PDB file of C-alpha atoms in Angstrom:
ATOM      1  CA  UNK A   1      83.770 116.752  86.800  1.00 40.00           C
ATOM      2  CA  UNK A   2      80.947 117.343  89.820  1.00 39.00           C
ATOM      3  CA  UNK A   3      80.616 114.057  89.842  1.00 41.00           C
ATOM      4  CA  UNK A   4      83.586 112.603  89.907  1.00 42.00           C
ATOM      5  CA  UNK A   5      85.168 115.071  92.302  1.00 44.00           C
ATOM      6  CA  UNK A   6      81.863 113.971  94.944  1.00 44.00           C
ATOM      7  CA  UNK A   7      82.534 110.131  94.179  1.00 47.00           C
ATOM      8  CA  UNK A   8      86.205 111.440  95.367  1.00 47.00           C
ATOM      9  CA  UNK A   9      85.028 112.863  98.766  1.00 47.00           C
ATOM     10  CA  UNK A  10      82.743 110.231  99.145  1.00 47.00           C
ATOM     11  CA  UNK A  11      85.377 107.168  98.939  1.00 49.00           C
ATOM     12  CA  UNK A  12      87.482 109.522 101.046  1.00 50.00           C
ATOM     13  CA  UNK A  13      84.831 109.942 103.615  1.00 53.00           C
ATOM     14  CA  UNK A  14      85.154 106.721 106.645  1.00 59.00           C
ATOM     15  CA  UNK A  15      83.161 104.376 106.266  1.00 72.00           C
ATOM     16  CA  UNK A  16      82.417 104.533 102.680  1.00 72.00           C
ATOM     17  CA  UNK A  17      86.063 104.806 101.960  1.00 67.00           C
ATOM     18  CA  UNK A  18      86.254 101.584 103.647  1.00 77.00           C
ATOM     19  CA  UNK A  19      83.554 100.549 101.684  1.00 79.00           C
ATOM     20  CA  UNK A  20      85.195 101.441  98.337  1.00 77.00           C
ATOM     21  CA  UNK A  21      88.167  99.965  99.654  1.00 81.00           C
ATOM     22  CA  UNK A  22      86.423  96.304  99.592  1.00 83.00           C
ATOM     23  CA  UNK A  23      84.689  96.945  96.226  1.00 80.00           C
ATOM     24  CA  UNK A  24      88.508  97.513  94.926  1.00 81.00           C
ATOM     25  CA  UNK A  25      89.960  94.538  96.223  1.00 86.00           C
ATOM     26  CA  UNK A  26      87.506  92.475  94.330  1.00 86.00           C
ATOM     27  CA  UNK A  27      85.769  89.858  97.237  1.00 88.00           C
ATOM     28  CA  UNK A  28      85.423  87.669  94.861  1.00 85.00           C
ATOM     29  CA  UNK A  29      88.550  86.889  93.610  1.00 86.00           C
ATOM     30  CA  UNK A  30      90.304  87.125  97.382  1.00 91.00           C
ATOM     31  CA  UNK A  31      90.979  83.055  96.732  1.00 91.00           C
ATOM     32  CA  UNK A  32      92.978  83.890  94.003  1.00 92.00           C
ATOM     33  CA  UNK A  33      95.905  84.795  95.714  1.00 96.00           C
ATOM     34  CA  UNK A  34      95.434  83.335  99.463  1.00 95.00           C
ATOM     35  CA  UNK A  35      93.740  80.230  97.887  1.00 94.00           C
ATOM     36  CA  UNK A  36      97.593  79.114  96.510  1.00 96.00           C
ATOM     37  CA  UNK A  37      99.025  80.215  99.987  1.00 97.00           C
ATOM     38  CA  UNK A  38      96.651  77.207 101.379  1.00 95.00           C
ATOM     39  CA  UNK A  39      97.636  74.844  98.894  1.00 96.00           C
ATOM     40  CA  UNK A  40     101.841  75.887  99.319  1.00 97.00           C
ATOM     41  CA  UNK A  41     101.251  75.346 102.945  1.00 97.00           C
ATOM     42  CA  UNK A  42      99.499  72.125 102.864  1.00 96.00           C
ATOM     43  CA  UNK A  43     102.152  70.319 100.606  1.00 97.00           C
ATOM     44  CA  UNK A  44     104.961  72.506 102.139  1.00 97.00           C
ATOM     45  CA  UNK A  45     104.722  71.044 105.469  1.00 96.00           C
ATOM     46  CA  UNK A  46     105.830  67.767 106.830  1.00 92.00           C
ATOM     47  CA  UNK A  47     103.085  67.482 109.876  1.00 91.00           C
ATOM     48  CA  UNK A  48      99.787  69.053 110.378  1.00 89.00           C
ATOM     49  CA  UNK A  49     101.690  70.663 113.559  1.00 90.00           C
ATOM     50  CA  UNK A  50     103.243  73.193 110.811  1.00 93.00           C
ATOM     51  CA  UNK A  51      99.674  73.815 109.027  1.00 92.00           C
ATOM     52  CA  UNK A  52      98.877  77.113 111.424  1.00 94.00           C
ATOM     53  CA  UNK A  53     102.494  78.859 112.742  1.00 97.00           C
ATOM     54  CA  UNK A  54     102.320  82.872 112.956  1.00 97.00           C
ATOM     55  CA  UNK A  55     104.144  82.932 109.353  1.00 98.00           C
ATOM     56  CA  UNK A  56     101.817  80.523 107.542  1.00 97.00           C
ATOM     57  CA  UNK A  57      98.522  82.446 109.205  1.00 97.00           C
ATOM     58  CA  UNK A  58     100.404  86.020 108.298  1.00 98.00           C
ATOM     59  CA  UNK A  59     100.944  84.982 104.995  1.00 98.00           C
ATOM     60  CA  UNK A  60      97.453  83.754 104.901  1.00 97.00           C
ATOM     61  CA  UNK A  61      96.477  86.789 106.205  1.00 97.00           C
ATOM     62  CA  UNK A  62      98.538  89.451 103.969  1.00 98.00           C
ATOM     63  CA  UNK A  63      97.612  87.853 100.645  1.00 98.00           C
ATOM     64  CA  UNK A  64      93.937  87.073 101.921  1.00 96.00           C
ATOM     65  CA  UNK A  65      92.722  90.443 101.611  1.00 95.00           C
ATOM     66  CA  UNK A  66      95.971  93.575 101.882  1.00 96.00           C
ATOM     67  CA  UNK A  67      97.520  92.349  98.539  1.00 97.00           C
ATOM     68  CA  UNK A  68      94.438  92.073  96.643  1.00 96.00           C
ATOM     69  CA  UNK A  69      94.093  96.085  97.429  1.00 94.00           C
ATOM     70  CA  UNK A  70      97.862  96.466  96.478  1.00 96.00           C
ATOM     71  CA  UNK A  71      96.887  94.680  93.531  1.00 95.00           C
ATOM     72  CA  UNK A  72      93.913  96.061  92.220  1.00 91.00           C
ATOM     73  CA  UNK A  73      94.380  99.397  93.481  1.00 90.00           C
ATOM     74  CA  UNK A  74      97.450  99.979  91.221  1.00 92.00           C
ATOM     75  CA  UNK A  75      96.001  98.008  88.671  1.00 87.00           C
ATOM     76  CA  UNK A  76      92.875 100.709  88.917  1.00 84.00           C
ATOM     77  CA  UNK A  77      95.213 104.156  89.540  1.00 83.00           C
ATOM     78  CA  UNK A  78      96.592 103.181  85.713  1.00 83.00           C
ATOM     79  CA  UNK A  79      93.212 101.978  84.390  1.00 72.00           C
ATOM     80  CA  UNK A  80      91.189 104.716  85.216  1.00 55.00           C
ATOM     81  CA  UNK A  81      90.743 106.004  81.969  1.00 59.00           C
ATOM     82  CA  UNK A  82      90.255 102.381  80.145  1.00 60.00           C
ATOM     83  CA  UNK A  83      87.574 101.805  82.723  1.00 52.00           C
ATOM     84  CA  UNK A  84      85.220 104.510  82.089  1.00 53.00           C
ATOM     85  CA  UNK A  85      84.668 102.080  78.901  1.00 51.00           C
ATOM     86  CA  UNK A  86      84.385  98.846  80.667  1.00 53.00           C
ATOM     87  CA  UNK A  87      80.606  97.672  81.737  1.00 53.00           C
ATOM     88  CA  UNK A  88      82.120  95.360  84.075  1.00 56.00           C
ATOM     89  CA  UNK A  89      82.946  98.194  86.221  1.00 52.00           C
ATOM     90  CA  UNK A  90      79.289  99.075  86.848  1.00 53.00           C
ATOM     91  CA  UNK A  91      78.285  96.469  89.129  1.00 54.00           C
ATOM     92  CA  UNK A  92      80.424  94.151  90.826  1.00 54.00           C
ATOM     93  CA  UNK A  93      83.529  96.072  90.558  1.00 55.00           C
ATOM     94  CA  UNK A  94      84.113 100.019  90.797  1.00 59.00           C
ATOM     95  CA  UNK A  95      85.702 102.615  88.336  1.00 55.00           C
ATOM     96  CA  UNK A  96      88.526 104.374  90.604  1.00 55.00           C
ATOM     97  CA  UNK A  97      87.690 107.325  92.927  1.00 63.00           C
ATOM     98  CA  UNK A  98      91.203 107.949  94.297  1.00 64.00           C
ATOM     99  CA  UNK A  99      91.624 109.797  97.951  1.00 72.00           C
ATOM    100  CA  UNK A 100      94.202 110.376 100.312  1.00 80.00           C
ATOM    101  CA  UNK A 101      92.652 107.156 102.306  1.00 81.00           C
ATOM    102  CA  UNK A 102      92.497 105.198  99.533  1.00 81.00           C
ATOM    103  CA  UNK A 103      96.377 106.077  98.035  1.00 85.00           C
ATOM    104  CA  UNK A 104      97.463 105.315 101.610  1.00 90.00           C
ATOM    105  CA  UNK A 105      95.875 102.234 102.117  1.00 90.00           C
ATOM    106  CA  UNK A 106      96.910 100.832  98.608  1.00 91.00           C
ATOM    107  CA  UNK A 107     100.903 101.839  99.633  1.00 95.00           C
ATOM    108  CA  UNK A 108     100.791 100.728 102.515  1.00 97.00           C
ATOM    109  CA  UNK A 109      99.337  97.228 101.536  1.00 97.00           C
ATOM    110  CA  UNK A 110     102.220  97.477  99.434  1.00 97.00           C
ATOM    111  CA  UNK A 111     104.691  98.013 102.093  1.00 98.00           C
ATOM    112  CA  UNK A 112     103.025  95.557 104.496  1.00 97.00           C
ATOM    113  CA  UNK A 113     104.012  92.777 101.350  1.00 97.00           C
ATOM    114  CA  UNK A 114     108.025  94.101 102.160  1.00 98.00           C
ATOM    115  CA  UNK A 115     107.677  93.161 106.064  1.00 98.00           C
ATOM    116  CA  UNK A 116     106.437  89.397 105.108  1.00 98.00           C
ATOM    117  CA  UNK A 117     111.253  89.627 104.135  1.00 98.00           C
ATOM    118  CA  UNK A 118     111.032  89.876 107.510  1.00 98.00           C
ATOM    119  CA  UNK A 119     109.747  87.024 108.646  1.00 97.00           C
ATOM    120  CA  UNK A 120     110.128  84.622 106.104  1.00 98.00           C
ATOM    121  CA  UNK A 121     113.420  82.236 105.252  1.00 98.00           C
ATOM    122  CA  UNK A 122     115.436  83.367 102.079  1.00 98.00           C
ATOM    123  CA  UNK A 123     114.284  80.963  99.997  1.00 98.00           C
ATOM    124  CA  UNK A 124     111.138  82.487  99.768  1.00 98.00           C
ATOM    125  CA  UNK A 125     111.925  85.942  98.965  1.00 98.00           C
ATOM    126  CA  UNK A 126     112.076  85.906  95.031  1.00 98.00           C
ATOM    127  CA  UNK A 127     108.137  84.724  95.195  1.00 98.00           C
ATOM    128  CA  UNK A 128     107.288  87.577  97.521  1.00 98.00           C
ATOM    129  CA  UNK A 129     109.845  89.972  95.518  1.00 98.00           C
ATOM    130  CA  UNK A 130     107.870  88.993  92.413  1.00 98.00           C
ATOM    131  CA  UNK A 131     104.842  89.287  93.435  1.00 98.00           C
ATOM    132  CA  UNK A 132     105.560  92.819  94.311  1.00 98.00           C
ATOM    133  CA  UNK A 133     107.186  93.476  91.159  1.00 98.00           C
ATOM    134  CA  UNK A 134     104.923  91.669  88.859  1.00 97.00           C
ATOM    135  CA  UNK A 135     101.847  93.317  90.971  1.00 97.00           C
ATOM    136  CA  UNK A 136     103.095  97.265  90.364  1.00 97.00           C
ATOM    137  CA  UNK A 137     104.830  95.883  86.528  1.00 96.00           C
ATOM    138  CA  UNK A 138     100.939  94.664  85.137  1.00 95.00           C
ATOM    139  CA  UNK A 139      99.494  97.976  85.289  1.00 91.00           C
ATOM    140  CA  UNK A 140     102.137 100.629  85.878  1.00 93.00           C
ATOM    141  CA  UNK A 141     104.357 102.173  83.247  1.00 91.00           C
ATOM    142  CA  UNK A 142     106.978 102.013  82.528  1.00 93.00           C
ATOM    143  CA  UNK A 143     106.508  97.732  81.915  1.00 93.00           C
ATOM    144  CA  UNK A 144     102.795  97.767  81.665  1.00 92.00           C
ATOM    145  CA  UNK A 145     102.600  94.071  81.062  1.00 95.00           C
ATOM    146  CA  UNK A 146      98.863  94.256  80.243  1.00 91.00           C
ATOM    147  CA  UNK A 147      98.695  96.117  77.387  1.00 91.00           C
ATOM    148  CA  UNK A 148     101.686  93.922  75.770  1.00 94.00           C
ATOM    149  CA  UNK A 149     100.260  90.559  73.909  1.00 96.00           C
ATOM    150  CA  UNK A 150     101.609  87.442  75.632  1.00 96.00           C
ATOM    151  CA  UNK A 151     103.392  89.810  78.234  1.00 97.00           C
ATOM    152  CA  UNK A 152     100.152  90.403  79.354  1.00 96.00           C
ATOM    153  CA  UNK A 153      99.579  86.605  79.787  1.00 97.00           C
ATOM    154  CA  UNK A 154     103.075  85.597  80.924  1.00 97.00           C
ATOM    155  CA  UNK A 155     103.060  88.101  83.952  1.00 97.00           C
ATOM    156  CA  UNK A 156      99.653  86.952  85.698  1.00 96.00           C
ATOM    157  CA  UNK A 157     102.189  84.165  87.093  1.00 96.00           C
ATOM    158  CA  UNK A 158     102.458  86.312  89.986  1.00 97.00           C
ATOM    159  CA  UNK A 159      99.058  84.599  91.080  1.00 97.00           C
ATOM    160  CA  UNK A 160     101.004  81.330  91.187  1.00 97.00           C
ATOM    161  CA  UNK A 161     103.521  83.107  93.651  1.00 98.00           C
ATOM    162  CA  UNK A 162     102.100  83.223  96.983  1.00 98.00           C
ATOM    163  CA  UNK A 163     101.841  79.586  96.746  1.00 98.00           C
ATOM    164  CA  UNK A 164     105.659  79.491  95.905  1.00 98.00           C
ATOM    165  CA  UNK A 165     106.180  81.779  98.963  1.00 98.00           C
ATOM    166  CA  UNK A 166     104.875  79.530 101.235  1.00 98.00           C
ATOM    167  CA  UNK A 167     105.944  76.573 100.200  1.00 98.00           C
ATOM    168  CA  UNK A 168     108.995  77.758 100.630  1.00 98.00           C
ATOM    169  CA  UNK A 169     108.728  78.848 103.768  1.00 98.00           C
ATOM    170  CA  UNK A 170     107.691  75.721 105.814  1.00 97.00           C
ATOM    171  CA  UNK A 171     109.215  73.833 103.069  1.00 97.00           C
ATOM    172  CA  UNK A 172     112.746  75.541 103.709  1.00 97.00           C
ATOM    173  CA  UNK A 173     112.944  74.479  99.780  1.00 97.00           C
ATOM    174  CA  UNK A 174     111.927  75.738  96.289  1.00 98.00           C
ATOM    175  CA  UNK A 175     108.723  73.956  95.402  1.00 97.00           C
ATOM    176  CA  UNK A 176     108.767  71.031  91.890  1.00 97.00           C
ATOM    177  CA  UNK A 177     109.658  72.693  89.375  1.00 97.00           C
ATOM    178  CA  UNK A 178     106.609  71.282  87.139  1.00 98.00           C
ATOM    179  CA  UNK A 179     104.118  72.098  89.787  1.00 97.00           C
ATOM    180  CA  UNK A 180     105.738  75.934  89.327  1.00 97.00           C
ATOM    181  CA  UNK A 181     105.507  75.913  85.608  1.00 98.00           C
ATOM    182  CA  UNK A 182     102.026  73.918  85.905  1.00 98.00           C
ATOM    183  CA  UNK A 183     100.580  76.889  88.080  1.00 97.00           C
ATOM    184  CA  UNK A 184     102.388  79.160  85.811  1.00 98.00           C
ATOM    185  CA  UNK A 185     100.354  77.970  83.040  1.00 98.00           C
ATOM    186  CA  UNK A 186      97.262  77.936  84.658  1.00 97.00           C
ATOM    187  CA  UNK A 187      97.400  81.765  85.679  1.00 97.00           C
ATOM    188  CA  UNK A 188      98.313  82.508  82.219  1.00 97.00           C
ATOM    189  CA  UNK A 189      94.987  80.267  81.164  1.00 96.00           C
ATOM    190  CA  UNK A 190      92.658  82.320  83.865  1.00 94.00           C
ATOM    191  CA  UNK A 191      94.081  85.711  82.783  1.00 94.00           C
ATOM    192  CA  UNK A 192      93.262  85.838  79.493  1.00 96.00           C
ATOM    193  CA  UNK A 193      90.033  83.636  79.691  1.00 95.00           C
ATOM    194  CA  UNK A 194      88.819  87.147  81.944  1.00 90.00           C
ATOM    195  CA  UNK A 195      89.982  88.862  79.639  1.00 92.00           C
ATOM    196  CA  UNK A 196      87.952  87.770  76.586  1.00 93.00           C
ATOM    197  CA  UNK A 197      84.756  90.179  78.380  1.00 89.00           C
ATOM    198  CA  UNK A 198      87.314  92.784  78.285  1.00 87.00           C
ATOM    199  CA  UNK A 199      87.720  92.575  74.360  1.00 91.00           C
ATOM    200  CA  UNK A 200      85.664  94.977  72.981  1.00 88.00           C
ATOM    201  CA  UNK A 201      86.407  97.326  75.438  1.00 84.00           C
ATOM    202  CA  UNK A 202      89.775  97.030  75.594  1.00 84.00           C
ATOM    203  CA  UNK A 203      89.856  97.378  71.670  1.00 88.00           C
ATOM    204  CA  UNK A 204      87.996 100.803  71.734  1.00 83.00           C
ATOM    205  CA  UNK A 205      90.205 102.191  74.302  1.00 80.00           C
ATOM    206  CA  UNK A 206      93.312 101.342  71.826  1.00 84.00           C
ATOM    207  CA  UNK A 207      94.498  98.986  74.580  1.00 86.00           C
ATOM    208  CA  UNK A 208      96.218  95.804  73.001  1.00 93.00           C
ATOM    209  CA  UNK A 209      96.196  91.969  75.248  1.00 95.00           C
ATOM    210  CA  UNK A 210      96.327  88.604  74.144  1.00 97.00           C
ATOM    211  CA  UNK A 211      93.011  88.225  73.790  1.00 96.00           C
ATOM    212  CA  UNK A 212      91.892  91.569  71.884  1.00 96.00           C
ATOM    213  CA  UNK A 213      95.288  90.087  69.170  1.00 96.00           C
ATOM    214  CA  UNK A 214      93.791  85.943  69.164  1.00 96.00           C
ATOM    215  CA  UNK A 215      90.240  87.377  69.093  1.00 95.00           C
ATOM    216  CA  UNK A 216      87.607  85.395  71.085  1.00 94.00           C
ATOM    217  CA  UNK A 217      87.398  82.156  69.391  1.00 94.00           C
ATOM    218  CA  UNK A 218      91.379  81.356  68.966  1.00 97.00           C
ATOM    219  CA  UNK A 219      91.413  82.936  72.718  1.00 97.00           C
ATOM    220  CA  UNK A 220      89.351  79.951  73.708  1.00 96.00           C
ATOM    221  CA  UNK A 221      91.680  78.229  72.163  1.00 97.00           C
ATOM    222  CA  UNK A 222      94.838  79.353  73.595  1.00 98.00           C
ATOM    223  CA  UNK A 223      92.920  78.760  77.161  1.00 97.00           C
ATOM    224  CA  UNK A 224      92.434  75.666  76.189  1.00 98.00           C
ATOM    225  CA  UNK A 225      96.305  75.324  75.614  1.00 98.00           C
ATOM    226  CA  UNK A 226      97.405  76.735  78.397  1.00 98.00           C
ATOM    227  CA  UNK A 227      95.253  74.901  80.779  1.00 98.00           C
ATOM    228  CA  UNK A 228      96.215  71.314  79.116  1.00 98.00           C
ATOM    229  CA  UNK A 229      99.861  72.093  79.803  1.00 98.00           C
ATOM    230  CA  UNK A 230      99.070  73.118  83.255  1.00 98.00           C
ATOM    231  CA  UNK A 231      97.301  69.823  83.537  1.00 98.00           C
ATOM    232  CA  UNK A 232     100.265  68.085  82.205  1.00 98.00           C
ATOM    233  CA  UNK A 233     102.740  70.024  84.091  1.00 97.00           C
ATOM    234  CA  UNK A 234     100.574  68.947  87.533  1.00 97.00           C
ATOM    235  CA  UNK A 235     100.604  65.259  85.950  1.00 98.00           C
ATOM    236  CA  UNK A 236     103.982  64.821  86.108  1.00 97.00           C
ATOM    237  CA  UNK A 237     104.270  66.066  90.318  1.00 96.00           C
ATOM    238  CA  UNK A 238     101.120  63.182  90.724  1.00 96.00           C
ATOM    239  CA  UNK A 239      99.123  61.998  88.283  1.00 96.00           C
ATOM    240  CA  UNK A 240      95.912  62.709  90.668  1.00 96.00           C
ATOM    241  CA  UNK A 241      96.545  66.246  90.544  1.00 96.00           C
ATOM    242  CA  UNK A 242      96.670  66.258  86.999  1.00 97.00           C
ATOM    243  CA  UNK A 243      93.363  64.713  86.510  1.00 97.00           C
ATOM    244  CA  UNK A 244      91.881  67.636  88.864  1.00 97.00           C
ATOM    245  CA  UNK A 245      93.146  70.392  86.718  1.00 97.00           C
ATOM    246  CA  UNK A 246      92.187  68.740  83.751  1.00 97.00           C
ATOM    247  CA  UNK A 247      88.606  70.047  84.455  1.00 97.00           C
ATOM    248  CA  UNK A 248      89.829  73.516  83.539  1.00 97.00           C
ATOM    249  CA  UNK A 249      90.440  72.591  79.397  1.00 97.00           C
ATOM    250  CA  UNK A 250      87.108  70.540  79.587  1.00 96.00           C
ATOM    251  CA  UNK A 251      85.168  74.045  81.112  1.00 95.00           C
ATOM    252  CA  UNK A 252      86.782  76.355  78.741  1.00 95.00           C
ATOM    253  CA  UNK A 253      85.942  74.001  75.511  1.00 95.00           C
ATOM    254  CA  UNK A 254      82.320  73.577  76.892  1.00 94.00           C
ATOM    255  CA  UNK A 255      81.952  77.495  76.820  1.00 93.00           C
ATOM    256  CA  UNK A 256      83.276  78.329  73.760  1.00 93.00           C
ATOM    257  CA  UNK A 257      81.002  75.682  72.319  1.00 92.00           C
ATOM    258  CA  UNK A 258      77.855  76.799  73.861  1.00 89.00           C
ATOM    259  CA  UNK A 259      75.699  79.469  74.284  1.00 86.00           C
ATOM    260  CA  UNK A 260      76.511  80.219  77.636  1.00 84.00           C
ATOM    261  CA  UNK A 261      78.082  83.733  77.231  1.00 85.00           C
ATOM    262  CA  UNK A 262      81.377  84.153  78.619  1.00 85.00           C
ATOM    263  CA  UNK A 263      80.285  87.793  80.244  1.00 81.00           C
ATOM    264  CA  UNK A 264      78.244  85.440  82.606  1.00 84.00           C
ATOM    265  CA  UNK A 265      80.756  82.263  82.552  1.00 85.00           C
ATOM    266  CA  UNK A 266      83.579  84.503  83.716  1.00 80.00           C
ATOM    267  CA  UNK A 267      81.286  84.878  86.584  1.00 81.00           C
ATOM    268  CA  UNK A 268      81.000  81.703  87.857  1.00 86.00           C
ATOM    269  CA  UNK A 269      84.969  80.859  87.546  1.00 85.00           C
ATOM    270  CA  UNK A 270      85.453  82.258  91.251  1.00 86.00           C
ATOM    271  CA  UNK A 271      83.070  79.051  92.070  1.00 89.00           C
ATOM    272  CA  UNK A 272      84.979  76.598  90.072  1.00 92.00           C
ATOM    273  CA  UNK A 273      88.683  77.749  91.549  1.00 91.00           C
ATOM    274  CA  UNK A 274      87.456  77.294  94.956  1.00 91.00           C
ATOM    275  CA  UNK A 275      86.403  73.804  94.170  1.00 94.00           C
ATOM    276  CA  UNK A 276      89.403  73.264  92.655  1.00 95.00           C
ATOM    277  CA  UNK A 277      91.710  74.837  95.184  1.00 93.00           C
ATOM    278  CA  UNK A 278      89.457  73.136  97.936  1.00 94.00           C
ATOM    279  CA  UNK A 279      90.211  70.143  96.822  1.00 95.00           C
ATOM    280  CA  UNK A 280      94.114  70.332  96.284  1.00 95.00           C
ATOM    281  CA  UNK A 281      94.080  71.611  99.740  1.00 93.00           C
ATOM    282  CA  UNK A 282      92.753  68.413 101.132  1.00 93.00           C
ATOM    283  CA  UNK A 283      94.841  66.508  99.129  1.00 92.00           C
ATOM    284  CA  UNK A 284      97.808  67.901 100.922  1.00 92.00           C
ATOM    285  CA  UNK A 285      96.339  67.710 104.098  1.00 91.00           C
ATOM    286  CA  UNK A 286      95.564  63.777 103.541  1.00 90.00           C
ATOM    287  CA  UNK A 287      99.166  63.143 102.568  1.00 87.00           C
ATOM    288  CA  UNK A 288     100.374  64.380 106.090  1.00 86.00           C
ATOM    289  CA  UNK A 289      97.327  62.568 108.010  1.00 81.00           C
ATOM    290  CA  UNK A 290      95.326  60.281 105.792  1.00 79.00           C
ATOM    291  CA  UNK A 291      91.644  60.499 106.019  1.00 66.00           C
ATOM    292  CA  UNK A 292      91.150  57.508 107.171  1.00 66.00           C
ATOM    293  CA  UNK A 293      93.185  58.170 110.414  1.00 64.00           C
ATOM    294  CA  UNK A 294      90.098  61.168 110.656  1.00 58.00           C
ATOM    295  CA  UNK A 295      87.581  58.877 110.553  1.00 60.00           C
ATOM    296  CA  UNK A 296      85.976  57.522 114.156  1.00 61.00           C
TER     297      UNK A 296
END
């Protein structure tokens, strides 16, 4: 209990409570959520003059780094137990040592997701709504997605959200329907391939997912699933975009079939997503100025 209750006063204390608040929001996965606000924005729009407005760089801006600490701090408030279990918290992510600074900064990350109503059109409130919802509903009880099988899974499409969100917004429309249910699809893919390091301790905290039910090798296999519907989902908006998120079943088949463990696979995925998100990026860009007209 010493221990813990220092770790407390520490995270509490400036700048290492600042410090512990970057740790939570997870650097690494930042991308995740303002990597599909770049890609919303860049097929949303109709000109590059609509690429940076105040909205599309403050909704860059919110999900870049405040949302990820909304996320993952409620995700770690309910986890705290489970966690003490989990040797992924050891190094490149932290167990929770709650504070007032910490609490504050997670609900009012929280709140600051409410004022992006205020300056975004209707159409894009149900993303941002469900993001909210779907970000508290993961970890929290009552819902506690994560610890239902497939619910678990089906939930992580808030990660496909922010894109819808701004799309919407300079769009002043709902984005295609297949390239919703593609990126749908594909969160539900990179969920629970993260979550096959989680299995055995998930299992010996009593804590049921999709992949501690499939088991590691049919979890592979339901990646692999999920990402080739993704694929196919993206095929149908432009067949180019389909081939580019085909690389996702390819990866996951290549490491469940060699001896590349997933504890350090799962590490590189961060890499592969920005690629991947890089790339869709400049696809949009090209479609509203072609790279040729770039070129001297």
């Amino acid at each position: 209990m010493t221990a813990v209750s220092d770790q407390n006063r520490s995270a509490g204390s400036g700048s290492e409570g600042l410090r512990y608040l970057l740790v939570l929001s997870r650097p690494r996965f930042w991308l995740y959520l303002a990597g599909p606000v770049a890609v919303g924005v860049t097929y949303g729009i109709g000109g590059v003059s609509g690429l940076f407005t105040p909205v599309t760089v403050a909704l860059a801006a919110y999900f870049l780094v405040p949302a990820n600490v909304f996320l993952y701090g409620v995700n770690d408030v309910f986890d705290a137990d489970i966690d003490e279990l989990n040797p992924k918290k050891e190094g490149r992510e932290a167990r929770w040592r709650g504070s007032r600074l910490v609490v504050a900064a997670v609900v009012a990350s929280g709140l600051l997701g409410l004022a992006t109503l205020a300056i975004t059109p209707r159409v894009a409130w149900p993303y941002l709504l469900g993001f909210l919802v779907l970000a508290v509903g993961y970890s929290a009880p009552p819902a506690r997605f994560k610890t239902t099988p497939l619910l678990d899974s089906l939930s992580n499409g808030l990660y496909a959200l922010p894109g819808a969100a701004a799309y919407a917004t300079v769009a002043g429309a709902h984005p295609p329907l297949a390239a919703l249910a593609g990126a749908w699809l594909w969160t539900m893919g990179m969920h629970t391939f993260s979550a096959i390091p989680d299995i055995e301790p998930d299992r010996a905290a009593g804590i049921d997912t999709t992949a501690t039910f499939l088991g590691e090798a049919r979890t592979y296999a339901y990646c692999f699933a999920a990402w080739t519907a993704a694929a196919a989902g993206f095929w149908l908006v432009d067949f180019r975009l389909g081939l580019l998120l085909g690389v996702y079943p390819v990866f996951v088949a290549w490491v469940a079939r060699s001896s590349v463990s997933v504890d350090r696979a799962y590490w590189w995925f961060p890499a592969l997503n920005t690629v991947v998100g890089t790339l869709l990026s400049m696809g949009g860009l090209w479609r509203v100025y072609p790279l040729w007209e770039a070129l001297p």
